[in-house]
Amino acid sequence: MGILYIVPTPVGNMEDMTLRAIRILKEADLVLAEDTRTSGILLKHFDIHNHLMSHHKFNEHGTTTGIVERLKAGQTIALISDAGTPGISDPGFFLAREAAKAGITVQCLPGATACIPAIVSSGLPCDRFCFEGFLPQKKGRQTHLESLKGETRTMVFYESPYRLLKTLKQFVDTFGEDRQACVCREISKVHEESVRGTLAEIVAHFTETEPRGEIVIVVGGNSNKDNKLK
């Protein structure tokens, strides 16, 4: 039996790549990539020349069986996404589950992800939190938001800069304009920024300043709404 390695890659700064991740990618018989063009740049940067194969949410149900067979035959396979840890709002869960079902060793390397730096730097309680990722675009979106109204833990969301203002205004309607929050953008990149305050204050900021880059929204839980961020 081979081993399936889930390998985190930098969300921004290339220096966040671990030595172990580089070694695993160099030693793997095959590297599965969400986008081979994006991952090709990463691998070239670290002088990694292994064979890349496309594996993403649109083809994973078709490619997984063949990948599992390769693992059964003894190959070492590494899975990466465009940035961060595969499986966290990226493809990875389905393959990991099917490999584990087949008795194959699945190992996930510790490494980069956007949600942890965002919540730790937000100034909001991070001892207990819930990760919500991307909200549903249409169907079930409002229902899901309503289900979080009484959530006492800090909540973490991913969002596109193009939908940020709309989402923040929905948060105001659902959680109240005084709920404490933090918007982190471009984590580990040159223009990294954290905007802290009430939801109303953050809406005002991004109404005046066009949001750009990769976005993580951290919202205080219902019991944390009186914790003031400075």
PDB file of C-alpha atoms in Angstrom:
ATOM      1  CA  MET A   1       0.000   0.000   0.000  1.00  0.00           C
ATOM      2  CA  GLY A   2       1.136   3.499  -0.776  1.00  0.00           C
ATOM      3  CA  ILE A   3       0.487   6.665   1.239  1.00  0.00           C
ATOM      4  CA  LEU A   4      -1.753   9.610   0.414  1.00  0.00           C
ATOM      5  CA  TYR A   5      -0.256  12.854   1.684  1.00  0.00           C
ATOM      6  CA  ILE A   6      -2.440  15.948   2.045  1.00  0.00           C
ATOM      7  CA  VAL A   7       0.059  18.789   1.620  1.00  0.00           C
ATOM      8  CA  PRO A   8      -0.734  22.412   2.573  1.00  0.00           C
ATOM      9  CA  THR A   9       0.759  25.110   0.347  1.00  0.00           C
ATOM     10  CA  PRO A  10       1.271  28.834   1.099  1.00  0.00           C
ATOM     11  CA  VAL A  11      -1.749  31.132   1.037  1.00  0.00           C
ATOM     12  CA  GLY A  12       0.589  33.970   0.103  1.00  0.00           C
ATOM     13  CA  ASN A  13       4.203  34.158   1.208  1.00  0.00           C
ATOM     14  CA  MET A  14       6.290  31.369  -0.325  1.00  0.00           C
ATOM     15  CA  GLU A  15       8.367  31.224   2.869  1.00  0.00           C
ATOM     16  CA  ASP A  16       5.395  29.584   4.591  1.00  0.00           C
ATOM     17  CA  MET A  17       6.140  26.350   2.708  1.00  0.00           C
ATOM     18  CA  THR A  18       7.555  23.773   5.131  1.00  0.00           C
ATOM     19  CA  LEU A  19      10.705  21.743   4.526  1.00  0.00           C
ATOM     20  CA  ARG A  20       8.706  18.543   4.972  1.00  0.00           C
ATOM     21  CA  ALA A  21       6.144  19.625   2.372  1.00  0.00           C
ATOM     22  CA  ILE A  22       8.929  20.260  -0.158  1.00  0.00           C
ATOM     23  CA  ARG A  23      10.483  16.854   0.543  1.00  0.00           C
ATOM     24  CA  ILE A  24       7.170  14.993   0.214  1.00  0.00           C
ATOM     25  CA  LEU A  25       6.366  16.710  -3.081  1.00  0.00           C
ATOM     26  CA  LYS A  26       9.809  15.824  -4.441  1.00  0.00           C
ATOM     27  CA  GLU A  27       9.535  12.186  -3.372  1.00  0.00           C
ATOM     28  CA  ALA A  28       5.913  11.568  -4.452  1.00  0.00           C
ATOM     29  CA  ASP A  29       5.220   9.406  -7.492  1.00  0.00           C
ATOM     30  CA  LEU A  30       2.372  11.744  -8.426  1.00  0.00           C
ATOM     31  CA  VAL A  31       1.199  15.187  -7.349  1.00  0.00           C
ATOM     32  CA  LEU A  32      -2.526  15.928  -7.605  1.00  0.00           C
ATOM     33  CA  ALA A  33      -3.269  19.615  -8.149  1.00  0.00           C
ATOM     34  CA  GLU A  34      -6.480  21.647  -8.131  1.00  0.00           C
ATOM     35  CA  ASP A  35      -5.069  23.794 -10.965  1.00  0.00           C
ATOM     36  CA  THR A  36      -1.911  22.467 -12.621  1.00  0.00           C
ATOM     37  CA  ARG A  37      -1.001  25.933 -13.930  1.00  0.00           C
ATOM     38  CA  THR A  38      -1.086  27.527 -10.478  1.00  0.00           C
ATOM     39  CA  SER A  39       0.656  24.582  -8.831  1.00  0.00           C
ATOM     40  CA  GLY A  40       3.210  24.443 -11.626  1.00  0.00           C
ATOM     41  CA  ILE A  41       4.455  27.890 -10.590  1.00  0.00           C
ATOM     42  CA  LEU A  42       4.764  26.732  -6.967  1.00  0.00           C
ATOM     43  CA  LEU A  43       6.628  23.547  -7.850  1.00  0.00           C
ATOM     44  CA  LYS A  44       8.977  25.398 -10.183  1.00  0.00           C
ATOM     45  CA  HIS A  45       9.789  27.867  -7.390  1.00  0.00           C
ATOM     46  CA  PHE A  46      10.946  24.994  -5.168  1.00  0.00           C
ATOM     47  CA  ASP A  47      12.660  23.090  -8.000  1.00  0.00           C
ATOM     48  CA  ILE A  48      10.142  20.235  -7.876  1.00  0.00           C
ATOM     49  CA  HIS A  49       9.733  18.389 -11.167  1.00  0.00           C
ATOM     50  CA  ASN A  50       7.269  15.605 -10.338  1.00  0.00           C
ATOM     51  CA  HIS A  51       4.373  14.707 -12.605  1.00  0.00           C
ATOM     52  CA  LEU A  52       1.249  16.813 -12.019  1.00  0.00           C
ATOM     53  CA  MET A  53      -2.291  15.525 -12.503  1.00  0.00           C
ATOM     54  CA  SER A  54      -5.456  17.619 -12.365  1.00  0.00           C
ATOM     55  CA  HIS A  55      -7.760  16.799  -9.443  1.00  0.00           C
ATOM     56  CA  HIS A  56     -10.538  19.271  -8.635  1.00  0.00           C
ATOM     57  CA  LYS A  57     -14.173  19.439  -7.561  1.00  0.00           C
ATOM     58  CA  PHE A  58     -15.437  18.941 -11.113  1.00  0.00           C
ATOM     59  CA  ASN A  59     -13.551  15.705 -11.798  1.00  0.00           C
ATOM     60  CA  GLU A  60     -12.764  14.179  -8.389  1.00  0.00           C
ATOM     61  CA  HIS A  61     -15.627  11.676  -8.544  1.00  0.00           C
ATOM     62  CA  GLY A  62     -14.277  10.398 -11.852  1.00  0.00           C
ATOM     63  CA  THR A  63     -10.563  10.329 -11.006  1.00  0.00           C
ATOM     64  CA  THR A  64     -10.625   9.053  -7.428  1.00  0.00           C
ATOM     65  CA  THR A  65     -11.073   5.357  -8.260  1.00  0.00           C
ATOM     66  CA  GLY A  66      -7.965   5.336 -10.440  1.00  0.00           C
ATOM     67  CA  ILE A  67      -5.978   7.234  -7.819  1.00  0.00           C
ATOM     68  CA  VAL A  68      -6.972   4.755  -5.115  1.00  0.00           C
ATOM     69  CA  GLU A  69      -5.827   1.908  -7.375  1.00  0.00           C
ATOM     70  CA  ARG A  70      -2.446   3.593  -7.771  1.00  0.00           C
ATOM     71  CA  LEU A  71      -2.194   3.900  -3.988  1.00  0.00           C
ATOM     72  CA  LYS A  72      -3.093   0.225  -3.592  1.00  0.00           C
ATOM     73  CA  ALA A  73      -0.288  -0.586  -6.008  1.00  0.00           C
ATOM     74  CA  GLY A  74       2.185   1.110  -3.698  1.00  0.00           C
ATOM     75  CA  GLN A  75       2.527   4.605  -5.128  1.00  0.00           C
ATOM     76  CA  THR A  76       3.074   7.644  -2.928  1.00  0.00           C
ATOM     77  CA  ILE A  77       0.675  10.407  -3.951  1.00  0.00           C
ATOM     78  CA  ALA A  78       0.524  13.996  -2.729  1.00  0.00           C
ATOM     79  CA  LEU A  79      -2.572  16.189  -2.960  1.00  0.00           C
ATOM     80  CA  ILE A  80      -2.280  19.983  -3.060  1.00  0.00           C
ATOM     81  CA  SER A  81      -4.756  22.787  -3.738  1.00  0.00           C
ATOM     82  CA  ASP A  82      -4.202  26.263  -5.154  1.00  0.00           C
ATOM     83  CA  ALA A  83      -3.434  27.598  -1.666  1.00  0.00           C
ATOM     84  CA  GLY A  84      -3.804  26.438   1.921  1.00  0.00           C
ATOM     85  CA  THR A  85      -4.836  22.991   3.141  1.00  0.00           C
ATOM     86  CA  PRO A  86      -6.762  20.697   0.770  1.00  0.00           C
ATOM     87  CA  GLY A  87     -10.193  19.808   2.129  1.00  0.00           C
ATOM     88  CA  ILE A  88     -10.701  23.221   3.777  1.00  0.00           C
ATOM     89  CA  SER A  89     -13.006  24.900   1.231  1.00  0.00           C
ATOM     90  CA  ASP A  90     -10.995  23.037  -1.427  1.00  0.00           C
ATOM     91  CA  PRO A  91     -11.113  19.508  -2.913  1.00  0.00           C
ATOM     92  CA  GLY A  92      -9.690  16.822  -0.668  1.00  0.00           C
ATOM     93  CA  PHE A  93     -12.384  15.317   1.527  1.00  0.00           C
ATOM     94  CA  PHE A  94     -13.741  12.848  -1.028  1.00  0.00           C
ATOM     95  CA  LEU A  95     -10.353  11.399  -1.968  1.00  0.00           C
ATOM     96  CA  ALA A  96      -9.224  11.192   1.663  1.00  0.00           C
ATOM     97  CA  ARG A  97     -12.401   9.339   2.600  1.00  0.00           C
ATOM     98  CA  GLU A  98     -12.203   6.863  -0.267  1.00  0.00           C
ATOM     99  CA  ALA A  99      -8.506   6.187   0.362  1.00  0.00           C
ATOM    100  CA  ALA A 100      -9.138   5.600   4.061  1.00  0.00           C
ATOM    101  CA  LYS A 101     -12.031   3.249   3.202  1.00  0.00           C
ATOM    102  CA  ALA A 102      -9.607   1.228   1.074  1.00  0.00           C
ATOM    103  CA  GLY A 103      -7.229   0.841   4.014  1.00  0.00           C
ATOM    104  CA  ILE A 104      -4.666   3.299   2.676  1.00  0.00           C
ATOM    105  CA  THR A 105      -2.677   5.496   5.057  1.00  0.00           C
ATOM    106  CA  VAL A 106      -3.776   9.125   4.776  1.00  0.00           C
ATOM    107  CA  GLN A 107      -1.507  11.743   6.346  1.00  0.00           C
ATOM    108  CA  CYS A 108      -2.128  15.485   6.415  1.00  0.00           C
ATOM    109  CA  LEU A 109       0.922  17.653   6.953  1.00  0.00           C
ATOM    110  CA  PRO A 110       0.577  20.653   9.283  1.00  0.00           C
ATOM    111  CA  GLY A 111       0.816  23.887   7.369  1.00  0.00           C
ATOM    112  CA  ALA A 112      -0.725  26.983   5.891  1.00  0.00           C
ATOM    113  CA  THR A 113      -4.412  27.803   6.082  1.00  0.00           C
ATOM    114  CA  ALA A 114      -6.103  31.214   6.099  1.00  0.00           C
ATOM    115  CA  CYS A 115      -8.678  30.682   8.860  1.00  0.00           C
ATOM    116  CA  ILE A 116      -6.304  30.155  11.805  1.00  0.00           C
ATOM    117  CA  PRO A 117      -4.146  33.306  11.339  1.00  0.00           C
ATOM    118  CA  ALA A 118      -7.349  35.300  10.799  1.00  0.00           C
ATOM    119  CA  ILE A 119      -9.073  34.228  14.005  1.00  0.00           C
ATOM    120  CA  VAL A 120      -5.943  34.412  16.150  1.00  0.00           C
ATOM    121  CA  SER A 121      -5.097  37.937  14.958  1.00  0.00           C
ATOM    122  CA  SER A 122      -8.707  39.176  15.072  1.00  0.00           C
ATOM    123  CA  GLY A 123      -8.708  39.930  18.784  1.00  0.00           C
ATOM    124  CA  LEU A 124     -11.885  37.880  19.191  1.00  0.00           C
ATOM    125  CA  PRO A 125     -11.998  34.758  21.402  1.00  0.00           C
ATOM    126  CA  CYS A 126     -10.282  31.883  19.597  1.00  0.00           C
ATOM    127  CA  ASP A 127     -10.390  29.128  22.229  1.00  0.00           C
ATOM    128  CA  ARG A 128     -13.641  27.882  20.691  1.00  0.00           C
ATOM    129  CA  PHE A 129     -14.854  28.741  17.194  1.00  0.00           C
ATOM    130  CA  CYS A 130     -16.843  27.388  14.271  1.00  0.00           C
ATOM    131  CA  PHE A 131     -15.572  27.432  10.704  1.00  0.00           C
ATOM    132  CA  GLU A 132     -18.317  28.161   8.188  1.00  0.00           C
ATOM    133  CA  GLY A 133     -16.231  28.609   5.030  1.00  0.00           C
ATOM    134  CA  PHE A 134     -18.148  30.039   2.071  1.00  0.00           C
ATOM    135  CA  LEU A 135     -21.861  30.597   2.667  1.00  0.00           C
ATOM    136  CA  PRO A 136     -24.344  29.169   0.145  1.00  0.00           C
ATOM    137  CA  GLN A 137     -24.668  31.564  -2.777  1.00  0.00           C
ATOM    138  CA  LYS A 138     -28.450  31.473  -3.053  1.00  0.00           C
ATOM    139  CA  LYS A 139     -30.515  28.515  -1.869  1.00  0.00           C
ATOM    140  CA  GLY A 140     -30.433  28.125   1.890  1.00  0.00           C
ATOM    141  CA  ARG A 141     -28.227  31.160   2.506  1.00  0.00           C
ATOM    142  CA  GLN A 142     -30.634  33.135   4.700  1.00  0.00           C
ATOM    143  CA  THR A 143     -31.805  30.019   6.517  1.00  0.00           C
ATOM    144  CA  HIS A 144     -28.205  29.139   7.324  1.00  0.00           C
ATOM    145  CA  LEU A 145     -27.497  32.656   8.582  1.00  0.00           C
ATOM    146  CA  GLU A 146     -30.560  32.520  10.812  1.00  0.00           C
ATOM    147  CA  SER A 147     -29.323  29.226  12.273  1.00  0.00           C
ATOM    148  CA  LEU A 148     -26.141  31.027  13.374  1.00  0.00           C
ATOM    149  CA  LYS A 149     -27.956  33.880  15.122  1.00  0.00           C
ATOM    150  CA  GLY A 150     -27.572  32.341  18.556  1.00  0.00           C
ATOM    151  CA  GLU A 151     -24.101  30.838  17.966  1.00  0.00           C
ATOM    152  CA  THR A 152     -21.961  31.669  21.013  1.00  0.00           C
ATOM    153  CA  ARG A 153     -18.627  30.714  19.458  1.00  0.00           C
ATOM    154  CA  THR A 154     -16.598  33.006  17.237  1.00  0.00           C
ATOM    155  CA  MET A 155     -17.489  32.342  13.575  1.00  0.00           C
ATOM    156  CA  VAL A 156     -15.097  32.255  10.616  1.00  0.00           C
ATOM    157  CA  PHE A 157     -16.214  32.778   7.014  1.00  0.00           C
ATOM    158  CA  TYR A 158     -14.471  32.937   3.638  1.00  0.00           C
ATOM    159  CA  GLU A 159     -15.694  35.461   1.096  1.00  0.00           C
ATOM    160  CA  SER A 160     -14.889  36.944  -2.293  1.00  0.00           C
ATOM    161  CA  PRO A 161     -14.021  40.666  -2.344  1.00  0.00           C
ATOM    162  CA  TYR A 162     -16.807  41.129  -4.900  1.00  0.00           C
ATOM    163  CA  ARG A 163     -19.434  39.854  -2.432  1.00  0.00           C
ATOM    164  CA  LEU A 164     -17.926  41.189   0.786  1.00  0.00           C
ATOM    165  CA  LEU A 165     -20.144  44.238   1.245  1.00  0.00           C
ATOM    166  CA  LYS A 166     -23.310  42.290   0.478  1.00  0.00           C
ATOM    167  CA  THR A 167     -22.331  39.624   3.006  1.00  0.00           C
ATOM    168  CA  LEU A 168     -21.392  42.153   5.695  1.00  0.00           C
ATOM    169  CA  LYS A 169     -24.756  43.917   5.278  1.00  0.00           C
ATOM    170  CA  GLN A 170     -26.519  40.552   5.638  1.00  0.00           C
ATOM    171  CA  PHE A 171     -24.494  39.988   8.808  1.00  0.00           C
ATOM    172  CA  VAL A 172     -25.720  43.352  10.122  1.00  0.00           C
ATOM    173  CA  ASP A 173     -29.323  42.315   9.424  1.00  0.00           C
ATOM    174  CA  THR A 174     -28.820  38.932  11.103  1.00  0.00           C
ATOM    175  CA  PHE A 175     -26.394  39.576  13.973  1.00  0.00           C
ATOM    176  CA  GLY A 176     -26.933  43.297  14.571  1.00  0.00           C
ATOM    177  CA  GLU A 177     -24.807  46.295  13.649  1.00  0.00           C
ATOM    178  CA  ASP A 178     -23.000  46.299  17.017  1.00  0.00           C
ATOM    179  CA  ARG A 179     -21.658  42.742  16.715  1.00  0.00           C
ATOM    180  CA  GLN A 180     -17.865  42.748  16.872  1.00  0.00           C
ATOM    181  CA  ALA A 181     -16.020  41.468  13.813  1.00  0.00           C
ATOM    182  CA  CYS A 182     -12.767  41.538  11.896  1.00  0.00           C
ATOM    183  CA  VAL A 183     -12.106  41.335   8.166  1.00  0.00           C
ATOM    184  CA  CYS A 184      -8.673  39.965   7.320  1.00  0.00           C
ATOM    185  CA  ARG A 185      -7.462  40.193   3.764  1.00  0.00           C
ATOM    186  CA  GLU A 186      -4.362  39.114   1.858  1.00  0.00           C
ATOM    187  CA  ILE A 187      -3.073  37.016   4.770  1.00  0.00           C
ATOM    188  CA  SER A 188       0.735  36.567   4.633  1.00  0.00           C
ATOM    189  CA  LYS A 189       0.946  38.739   1.502  1.00  0.00           C
ATOM    190  CA  VAL A 190       2.494  42.188   1.013  1.00  0.00           C
ATOM    191  CA  HIS A 191      -0.768  44.083   1.537  1.00  0.00           C
ATOM    192  CA  GLU A 192      -2.068  42.062   4.511  1.00  0.00           C
ATOM    193  CA  GLU A 193      -4.645  44.020   6.509  1.00  0.00           C
ATOM    194  CA  SER A 194      -7.056  43.468   9.394  1.00  0.00           C
ATOM    195  CA  VAL A 195     -10.047  45.779   9.810  1.00  0.00           C
ATOM    196  CA  ARG A 196     -11.590  45.451  13.282  1.00  0.00           C
ATOM    197  CA  GLY A 197     -14.685  46.959  14.880  1.00  0.00           C
ATOM    198  CA  THR A 198     -18.448  46.588  14.851  1.00  0.00           C
ATOM    199  CA  LEU A 199     -20.118  45.236  11.737  1.00  0.00           C
ATOM    200  CA  ALA A 200     -21.494  48.733  11.079  1.00  0.00           C
ATOM    201  CA  GLU A 201     -18.010  50.246  11.270  1.00  0.00           C
ATOM    202  CA  ILE A 202     -16.566  47.621   8.965  1.00  0.00           C
ATOM    203  CA  VAL A 203     -19.384  48.130   6.436  1.00  0.00           C
ATOM    204  CA  ALA A 204     -18.619  51.857   6.469  1.00  0.00           C
ATOM    205  CA  HIS A 205     -14.916  51.183   5.908  1.00  0.00           C
ATOM    206  CA  PHE A 206     -15.422  48.940   2.899  1.00  0.00           C
ATOM    207  CA  THR A 207     -18.086  51.242   1.477  1.00  0.00           C
ATOM    208  CA  GLU A 208     -15.372  53.892   1.230  1.00  0.00           C
ATOM    209  CA  THR A 209     -12.476  51.523   0.455  1.00  0.00           C
ATOM    210  CA  GLU A 210     -12.916  48.941  -2.282  1.00  0.00           C
ATOM    211  CA  PRO A 211     -12.166  45.461  -0.893  1.00  0.00           C
ATOM    212  CA  ARG A 212      -9.475  43.490  -2.699  1.00  0.00           C
ATOM    213  CA  GLY A 213      -7.703  40.167  -2.369  1.00  0.00           C
ATOM    214  CA  GLU A 214      -8.503  37.006  -0.439  1.00  0.00           C
ATOM    215  CA  ILE A 215     -10.952  37.655   2.399  1.00  0.00           C
ATOM    216  CA  VAL A 216     -11.598  36.015   5.780  1.00  0.00           C
ATOM    217  CA  ILE A 217     -14.404  37.381   7.976  1.00  0.00           C
ATOM    218  CA  VAL A 218     -14.303  36.692  11.717  1.00  0.00           C
ATOM    219  CA  VAL A 219     -17.520  37.450  13.631  1.00  0.00           C
ATOM    220  CA  GLY A 220     -17.879  37.390  17.397  1.00  0.00           C
ATOM    221  CA  GLY A 221     -20.361  34.897  18.792  1.00  0.00           C
ATOM    222  CA  ASN A 222     -23.591  35.944  20.462  1.00  0.00           C
ATOM    223  CA  SER A 223     -22.004  35.834  23.929  1.00  0.00           C
ATOM    224  CA  ASN A 224     -18.967  37.812  22.725  1.00  0.00           C
ATOM    225  CA  LYS A 225     -20.776  40.810  21.270  1.00  0.00           C
ATOM    226  CA  ASP A 226     -19.720  43.083  24.124  1.00  0.00           C
ATOM    227  CA  ASN A 227     -16.014  42.359  23.679  1.00  0.00           C
ATOM    228  CA  LYS A 228     -14.671  45.574  22.192  1.00  0.00           C
ATOM    229  CA  LEU A 229     -11.885  45.481  19.634  1.00  0.00           C
ATOM    230  CA  LYS A 230      -9.435  48.333  19.585  1.00  0.00           C
TER     231      LYS A 230
END
